[in-house]
């Protein structure tokens, strides 16, 4: 499956720790991320991550376009709900597109862990029907 990662600055370390913890599961899938998040994931996991532009430079829009093209199966988006971002409309668009295209999205660590464990059990294989 194709998994996309986005993390606000305050959540990047948490994203790294998440990817370290679930490296074994993630290694079985194709990974995509906004630029800085992807680089940070690669640094700590040695996993190959296709990196788009940084989120504030259009990376969130690129992930949104991939969602619209049915090229993303799951999104892990660790957001900082306490700090408003300049590119907030792009961020909200990713969540809206996930809702429109029935793409599972996690916006916090608890949900991210549930989705990754479900993925490992094969619970998300129904995504194959949409391809």
Backbone as JSON Lines, residues from 0, in Angstrom:
{"i":0,"aa":"X","n":[0.83,-1.17,0.0],"ca":[0.0,0.0,0.0],"c":[0.88,1.25,0.0]}
{"i":1,"aa":"X","n":[0.31,2.33,-0.45],"ca":[1.0,3.62,-0.48],"c":[0.57,4.44,0.73]}
{"i":2,"aa":"X","n":[1.54,4.76,1.58],"ca":[1.27,5.49,2.82],"c":[1.91,6.86,2.73]}
{"i":3,"aa":"X","n":[1.12,7.91,3.02],"ca":[1.64,9.27,3.0],"c":[1.8,9.78,4.43]}
{"i":4,"aa":"X","n":[2.88,10.53,4.66],"ca":[3.18,11.09,5.97],"c":[3.3,12.61,5.87]}
{"i":5,"aa":"X","n":[2.64,13.29,6.79],"ca":[2.75,14.73,6.94],"c":[2.86,14.99,8.43]}
{"i":6,"aa":"X","n":[3.72,15.92,8.83],"ca":[3.82,16.26,10.25],"c":[4.14,17.74,10.39]}
{"i":7,"aa":"X","n":[3.37,18.4,11.21],"ca":[3.69,19.79,11.55],"c":[4.99,19.81,12.35]}
{"i":8,"aa":"X","n":[5.65,20.94,12.37],"ca":[6.97,21.06,13.01],"c":[6.98,20.51,14.44]}
{"i":9,"aa":"X","n":[5.97,20.83,15.22],"ca":[5.92,20.39,16.62],"c":[5.72,18.88,16.75]}
{"i":10,"aa":"X","n":[5.39,18.2,15.66],"ca":[5.11,16.76,15.7],"c":[6.14,15.92,14.93]}
{"i":11,"aa":"X","n":[7.17,16.56,14.39],"ca":[8.13,15.82,13.56],"c":[8.91,14.78,14.36]}
{"i":12,"aa":"X","n":[9.33,15.09,15.57],"ca":[10.04,14.12,16.4],"c":[9.12,12.94,16.74]}
{"i":13,"aa":"X","n":[7.87,13.23,17.03],"ca":[6.89,12.18,17.29],"c":[6.73,11.28,16.07]}
{"i":14,"aa":"X","n":[6.71,11.88,14.88],"ca":[6.6,11.1,13.64],"c":[7.83,10.19,13.48]}
{"i":15,"aa":"X","n":[9.01,10.73,13.77],"ca":[10.21,9.9,13.68],"c":[10.1,8.7,14.62]}
{"i":16,"aa":"X","n":[9.71,8.94,15.87],"ca":[9.59,7.86,16.84],"c":[8.53,6.84,16.42]}
{"i":17,"aa":"X","n":[7.42,7.31,15.85],"ca":[6.38,6.42,15.34],"c":[6.96,5.51,14.25]}
{"i":18,"aa":"X","n":[7.7,6.1,13.33],"ca":[8.25,5.32,12.21],"c":[9.34,4.36,12.67]}
{"i":19,"aa":"X","n":[10.09,4.73,13.69],"ca":[11.06,3.79,14.27],"c":[10.31,2.59,14.87]}
{"i":20,"aa":"X","n":[9.28,2.89,15.64],"ca":[8.53,1.83,16.32],"c":[7.86,0.86,15.35]}
{"i":21,"aa":"X","n":[7.4,1.38,14.21],"ca":[6.66,0.55,13.25],"c":[7.44,0.32,11.96]}
{"i":22,"aa":"X","n":[8.75,0.42,12.04],"ca":[9.62,0.25,10.87],"c":[9.36,-1.07,10.16]}
{"i":23,"aa":"X","n":[9.2,-2.13,10.91],"ca":[8.98,-3.46,10.33],"c":[7.74,-3.5,9.45]}
{"i":24,"aa":"X","n":[6.67,-2.88,9.89],"ca":[5.43,-2.84,9.11],"c":[5.61,-1.9,7.92]}
{"i":25,"aa":"X","n":[6.18,-0.72,8.18],"ca":[6.33,0.27,7.12],"c":[7.24,-0.21,5.99]}
{"i":26,"aa":"X","n":[8.2,-1.06,6.31],"ca":[9.15,-1.54,5.29],"c":[8.47,-2.38,4.21]}
{"i":27,"aa":"X","n":[7.27,-2.84,4.45],"ca":[6.53,-3.67,3.49],"c":[5.69,-2.83,2.53]}
{"i":28,"aa":"X","n":[5.75,-1.5,2.67],"ca":[4.86,-0.63,1.9],"c":[5.65,0.49,1.23]}
{"i":29,"aa":"X","n":[5.01,1.21,0.31],"ca":[5.63,2.36,-0.34],"c":[5.28,3.6,0.45]}
{"i":30,"aa":"X","n":[6.32,4.38,0.77],"ca":[6.14,5.53,1.65],"c":[6.34,6.83,0.89]}
{"i":31,"aa":"X","n":[5.49,7.8,1.2],"ca":[5.52,9.13,0.58],"c":[5.41,10.15,1.71]}
{"i":32,"aa":"X","n":[6.01,11.31,1.53],"ca":[5.94,12.32,2.59],"c":[6.25,13.7,2.03]}
{"i":33,"aa":"X","n":[5.81,14.7,2.78],"ca":[6.27,16.05,2.48],"c":[7.78,16.06,2.74]}
{"i":34,"aa":"X","n":[8.48,17.02,2.12],"ca":[9.94,16.99,2.07],"c":[10.69,16.81,3.36]}
{"i":35,"aa":"X","n":[10.5,17.71,4.31],"ca":[11.25,17.64,5.56],"c":[10.87,16.41,6.36]}
{"i":36,"aa":"X","n":[9.59,16.12,6.44],"ca":[9.13,14.94,7.17],"c":[9.73,13.67,6.56]}
{"i":37,"aa":"X","n":[9.74,13.58,5.24],"ca":[10.31,12.41,4.58],"c":[11.79,12.25,4.86]}
{"i":38,"aa":"X","n":[12.53,13.35,4.83],"ca":[13.97,13.3,5.11],"c":[14.22,12.84,6.54]}
{"i":39,"aa":"X","n":[13.44,13.35,7.48],"ca":[13.6,12.97,8.89],"c":[13.26,11.5,9.12]}
{"i":40,"aa":"X","n":[12.24,11.0,8.43],"ca":[11.9,9.58,8.53],"c":[13.04,8.72,7.98]}
{"i":41,"aa":"X","n":[13.55,9.1,6.83],"ca":[14.66,8.34,6.22],"c":[15.88,8.32,7.15]}
{"i":42,"aa":"X","n":[16.19,9.44,7.77],"ca":[17.38,9.54,8.62],"c":[17.35,8.55,9.77]}
{"i":43,"aa":"X","n":[16.17,8.33,10.37],"ca":[16.12,7.48,11.55],"c":[15.73,6.03,11.26]}
{"i":44,"aa":"X","n":[15.17,5.77,10.08],"ca":[14.69,4.4,9.8],"c":[15.45,3.7,8.68]}
{"i":45,"aa":"X","n":[16.15,4.45,7.86],"ca":[16.8,3.9,6.67],"c":[15.79,3.35,5.66]}
{"i":46,"aa":"X","n":[14.53,3.74,5.79],"ca":[13.52,3.36,4.81],"c":[13.56,4.34,3.65]}
{"i":47,"aa":"X","n":[13.18,3.87,2.47],"ca":[13.11,4.73,1.3],"c":[11.77,5.46,1.29]}
{"i":48,"aa":"X","n":[11.82,6.78,1.25],"ca":[10.61,7.6,1.25],"c":[10.63,8.51,0.03]}
{"i":49,"aa":"X","n":[9.55,8.45,-0.78],"ca":[9.43,9.4,-1.89],"c":[9.05,10.74,-1.28]}
{"i":50,"aa":"X","n":[9.9,11.73,-1.49],"ca":[9.67,13.03,-0.87],"c":[9.12,14.03,-1.87]}
{"i":51,"aa":"X","n":[7.99,14.64,-1.49],"ca":[7.43,15.76,-2.24],"c":[8.1,17.03,-1.72]}
{"i":52,"aa":"X","n":[7.62,18.18,-2.15],"ca":[8.11,19.45,-1.63],"c":[7.77,19.55,-0.14]}
{"i":53,"aa":"X","n":[8.42,20.48,0.54],"ca":[8.05,20.75,1.93],"c":[6.58,21.15,1.94]}
{"i":54,"aa":"X","n":[5.9,20.86,3.03],"ca":[4.46,21.12,3.12],"c":[4.08,22.54,2.78]}
{"i":55,"aa":"X","n":[4.8,23.51,3.34],"ca":[4.45,24.91,3.11],"c":[4.84,25.39,1.72]}
{"i":56,"aa":"X","n":[5.61,24.59,0.99],"ca":[6.0,24.94,-0.38],"c":[5.18,24.2,-1.44]}
{"i":57,"aa":"X","n":[4.17,23.47,-1.0],"ca":[3.3,22.79,-1.95],"c":[3.25,21.28,-1.78]}
{"i":58,"aa":"X","n":[4.03,20.74,-0.85],"ca":[4.03,19.29,-0.64],"c":[2.68,18.74,-0.22]}
{"i":59,"aa":"X","n":[1.96,19.5,0.61],"ca":[0.62,19.06,1.01],"c":[-0.3,19.02,-0.2]}
{"i":60,"aa":"X","n":[-0.15,19.98,-1.11],"ca":[-0.95,19.98,-2.34],"c":[-0.58,18.79,-3.21]}
{"i":61,"aa":"X","n":[0.7,18.44,-3.28],"ca":[1.12,17.29,-4.07],"c":[0.53,16.0,-3.52]}
{"i":62,"aa":"X","n":[0.52,15.87,-2.2],"ca":[-0.1,14.68,-1.59],"c":[-1.6,14.68,-1.88]}
{"i":63,"aa":"X","n":[-2.23,15.86,-1.81],"ca":[-3.65,15.96,-2.15],"c":[-3.92,15.51,-3.58]}
{"i":64,"aa":"X","n":[-3.05,15.89,-4.51],"ca":[-3.21,15.47,-5.91],"c":[-3.06,13.96,-6.03]}
{"i":65,"aa":"X","n":[-2.13,13.37,-5.28],"ca":[-1.96,11.91,-5.31],"c":[-3.19,11.21,-4.74]}
{"i":66,"aa":"X","n":[-3.8,11.8,-3.72],"ca":[-5.03,11.24,-3.16],"c":[-6.14,11.28,-4.22]}
{"i":67,"aa":"X","n":[-6.27,12.41,-4.91],"ca":[-7.3,12.54,-5.94],"c":[-7.08,11.54,-7.08]}
{"i":68,"aa":"X","n":[-5.81,11.23,-7.36],"ca":[-5.49,10.29,-8.43],"c":[-5.55,8.83,-7.95]}
{"i":69,"aa":"X","n":[-6.01,8.61,-6.71],"ca":[-6.12,7.27,-6.13],"c":[-4.77,6.58,-6.01]}
{"i":70,"aa":"X","n":[-3.75,7.37,-5.71],"ca":[-2.39,6.83,-5.59],"c":[-1.95,6.69,-4.13]}
{"i":71,"aa":"X","n":[-2.78,7.1,-3.19],"ca":[-2.46,7.01,-1.76],"c":[-3.55,6.18,-1.09]}
{"i":72,"aa":"X","n":[-3.13,5.24,-0.24],"ca":[-4.09,4.35,0.42],"c":[-4.34,4.69,1.89]}
{"i":73,"aa":"X","n":[-3.41,5.41,2.49],"ca":[-3.52,5.71,3.91],"c":[-2.68,6.95,4.2]}
{"i":74,"aa":"X","n":[-3.16,7.83,5.07],"ca":[-2.43,9.05,5.41],"c":[-2.23,9.11,6.92]}
{"i":75,"aa":"X","n":[-0.99,9.35,7.32],"ca":[-0.65,9.63,8.71],"c":[-0.26,11.1,8.75]}
{"i":76,"aa":"X","n":[-1.06,11.9,9.39],"ca":[-0.87,13.34,9.4],"c":[-0.88,13.81,10.84]}
{"i":77,"aa":"X","n":[0.3,13.87,11.45],"ca":[0.38,14.32,12.83],"c":[0.37,15.83,12.86]}
{"i":78,"aa":"X","n":[-0.76,16.38,13.28],"ca":[-0.96,17.82,13.24],"c":[-0.79,18.44,14.62]}
{"i":79,"aa":"X","n":[-0.43,19.69,14.6],"ca":[-0.33,20.5,15.81],"c":[-1.59,21.37,15.87]}
{"i":80,"aa":"X","n":[-2.58,20.97,16.65],"ca":[-3.85,21.7,16.65],"c":[-3.78,23.05,17.39]}
{"i":81,"aa":"X","n":[-2.66,23.31,18.06],"ca":[-2.55,24.53,18.86],"c":[-1.94,25.7,18.11]}
{"i":82,"aa":"X","n":[-1.33,25.44,16.96],"ca":[-0.68,26.5,16.21],"c":[-1.25,26.57,14.8]}
{"i":83,"aa":"X","n":[-1.8,27.71,14.45],"ca":[-2.34,27.87,13.1],"c":[-1.19,28.04,12.1]}
{"i":84,"aa":"X","n":[-1.33,27.42,10.95],"ca":[-0.3,27.46,9.91],"c":[-0.73,28.36,8.77]}
{"i":85,"aa":"X","n":[0.27,28.96,8.09],"ca":[-0.01,29.79,6.91],"c":[-0.71,28.97,5.84]}
{"i":86,"aa":"X","n":[-0.29,27.75,5.7],"ca":[-0.84,26.9,4.64],"c":[-1.98,26.02,5.16]}
{"i":87,"aa":"X","n":[-2.7,26.49,6.16],"ca":[-3.81,25.74,6.74],"c":[-4.84,25.29,5.7]}
{"i":88,"aa":"X","n":[-5.18,26.12,4.7],"ca":[-6.14,25.63,3.69],"c":[-5.65,24.38,2.96]}
{"i":89,"aa":"X","n":[-4.35,24.28,2.68],"ca":[-3.8,23.08,2.03],"c":[-3.93,21.86,2.94]}
{"i":90,"aa":"X","n":[-3.65,22.08,4.21],"ca":[-3.74,21.01,5.2],"c":[-5.18,20.53,5.32]}
{"i":91,"aa":"X","n":[-6.1,21.45,5.43],"ca":[-7.52,21.08,5.53],"c":[-7.99,20.38,4.25]}
{"i":92,"aa":"X","n":[-7.42,20.76,3.13],"ca":[-7.78,20.13,1.86],"c":[-7.39,18.65,1.85]}
{"i":93,"aa":"X","n":[-6.24,18.3,2.43],"ca":[-5.83,16.89,2.49],"c":[-6.87,16.09,3.26]}
{"i":94,"aa":"X","n":[-7.32,16.62,4.39],"ca":[-8.33,15.91,5.18],"c":[-9.64,15.8,4.43]}
{"i":95,"aa":"X","n":[-10.03,16.86,3.75],"ca":[-11.28,16.85,2.96],"c":[-11.19,15.82,1.84]}
{"i":96,"aa":"X","n":[-10.05,15.76,1.15],"ca":[-9.87,14.8,0.07],"c":[-9.9,13.37,0.58]}
{"i":97,"aa":"X","n":[-9.32,13.14,1.75],"ca":[-9.39,11.79,2.35],"c":[-10.84,11.41,2.61]}
{"i":98,"aa":"X","n":[-11.62,12.35,3.11],"ca":[-13.04,12.07,3.34],"c":[-13.77,11.8,2.03]}
{"i":99,"aa":"X","n":[-13.49,12.6,1.01],"ca":[-14.16,12.43,-0.28],"c":[-13.83,11.1,-0.95]}
{"i":100,"aa":"X","n":[-12.57,10.67,-0.82],"ca":[-12.11,9.48,-1.54],"c":[-11.99,8.25,-0.64]}
{"i":101,"aa":"X","n":[-12.55,8.35,0.57],"ca":[-12.59,7.21,1.48],"c":[-11.2,6.67,1.82]}
{"i":102,"aa":"X","n":[-10.27,7.59,2.1],"ca":[-8.9,7.23,2.46],"c":[-8.77,7.33,3.97]}
{"i":103,"aa":"X","n":[-8.35,6.27,4.65],"ca":[-8.14,6.36,6.09],"c":[-7.07,7.4,6.41]}
{"i":104,"aa":"X","n":[-7.34,8.25,7.4],"ca":[-6.38,9.28,7.81],"c":[-6.31,9.32,9.33]}
{"i":105,"aa":"X","n":[-5.09,9.37,9.84],"ca":[-4.86,9.52,11.28],"c":[-4.27,10.89,11.51]}
{"i":106,"aa":"X","n":[-4.84,11.63,12.46],"ca":[-4.32,12.96,12.76],"c":[-3.69,13.04,14.15]}
{"i":107,"aa":"X","n":[-3.59,11.9,14.81],"ca":[-2.91,11.86,16.1],"c":[-2.28,10.48,16.28]}
{"i":108,"aa":"X","n":[-1.42,10.36,17.27],"ca":[-0.66,9.13,17.46],"c":[-1.54,7.91,17.74]}
{"i":109,"aa":"X","n":[-2.58,8.08,18.54],"ca":[-3.43,6.94,18.87],"c":[-4.08,6.34,17.63]}
{"i":110,"aa":"X","n":[-4.61,7.2,16.78],"ca":[-5.25,6.72,15.55],"c":[-4.22,6.17,14.58]}
{"i":111,"aa":"X","n":[-3.05,6.79,14.52],"ca":[-1.98,6.3,13.63],"c":[-1.59,4.87,14.01]}
{"i":112,"aa":"X","n":[-1.47,4.61,15.3],"ca":[-1.12,3.26,15.74],"c":[-2.22,2.26,15.39]}
{"i":113,"aa":"X","n":[-3.46,2.65,15.56],"ca":[-4.57,1.76,15.19],"c":[-4.55,1.44,13.7]}
{"i":114,"aa":"X","n":[-4.33,2.45,12.87],"ca":[-4.32,2.21,11.42],"c":[-3.15,1.32,11.01]}
{"i":115,"aa":"X","n":[-1.97,1.56,11.56],"ca":[-0.8,0.75,11.19],"c":[-0.98,-0.69,11.63]}
{"i":116,"aa":"X","n":[-1.51,-0.9,12.82],"ca":[-1.75,-2.27,13.28],"c":[-2.83,-2.95,12.44]}
{"i":117,"aa":"X","n":[-3.85,-2.19,12.04],"ca":[-4.89,-2.73,11.15],"c":[-4.3,-3.09,9.79]}
{"i":118,"aa":"X","n":[-3.43,-2.24,9.3],"ca":[-2.76,-2.49,8.02],"c":[-1.97,-3.8,8.1]}
{"i":119,"aa":"X","n":[-1.26,-3.98,9.19],"ca":[-0.44,-5.18,9.36],"c":[-1.3,-6.45,9.44]}
{"i":120,"aa":"X","n":[-2.49,-6.34,10.0],"ca":[-3.41,-7.49,10.09],"c":[-4.11,-7.77,8.76]}
{"i":121,"aa":"X","n":[-4.03,-6.84,7.82],"ca":[-4.71,-7.02,6.55],"c":[-6.1,-6.43,6.51]}
{"i":122,"aa":"X","n":[-6.45,-5.66,7.53],"ca":[-7.8,-5.09,7.6],"c":[-8.07,-4.05,6.52]}
{"i":123,"aa":"X","n":[-7.06,-3.49,5.91],"ca":[-7.25,-2.43,4.93],"c":[-7.17,-2.93,3.5]}
{"i":124,"aa":"X","n":[-7.18,-4.24,3.31],"ca":[-7.1,-4.79,1.96],"c":[-8.28,-4.39,1.08]}
{"i":125,"aa":"X","n":[-9.37,-3.93,1.68],"ca":[-10.52,-3.49,0.92],"c":[-10.17,-2.32,0.02]}
{"i":126,"aa":"X","n":[-9.07,-1.61,0.31],"ca":[-8.61,-0.51,-0.53],"c":[-8.31,-1.0,-1.95]}
{"i":127,"aa":"X","n":[-7.96,-2.24,-2.09],"ca":[-7.66,-2.8,-3.41],"c":[-8.89,-2.72,-4.33]}
{"i":128,"aa":"X","n":[-10.09,-2.72,-3.74],"ca":[-11.32,-2.65,-4.54],"c":[-11.45,-1.3,-5.23]}
{"i":129,"aa":"X","n":[-10.83,-0.28,-4.66],"ca":[-10.97,1.07,-5.2],"c":[-9.95,1.4,-6.27]}
{"i":130,"aa":"X","n":[-9.03,0.48,-6.52],"ca":[-7.97,0.75,-7.5],"c":[-8.36,0.26,-8.88]}
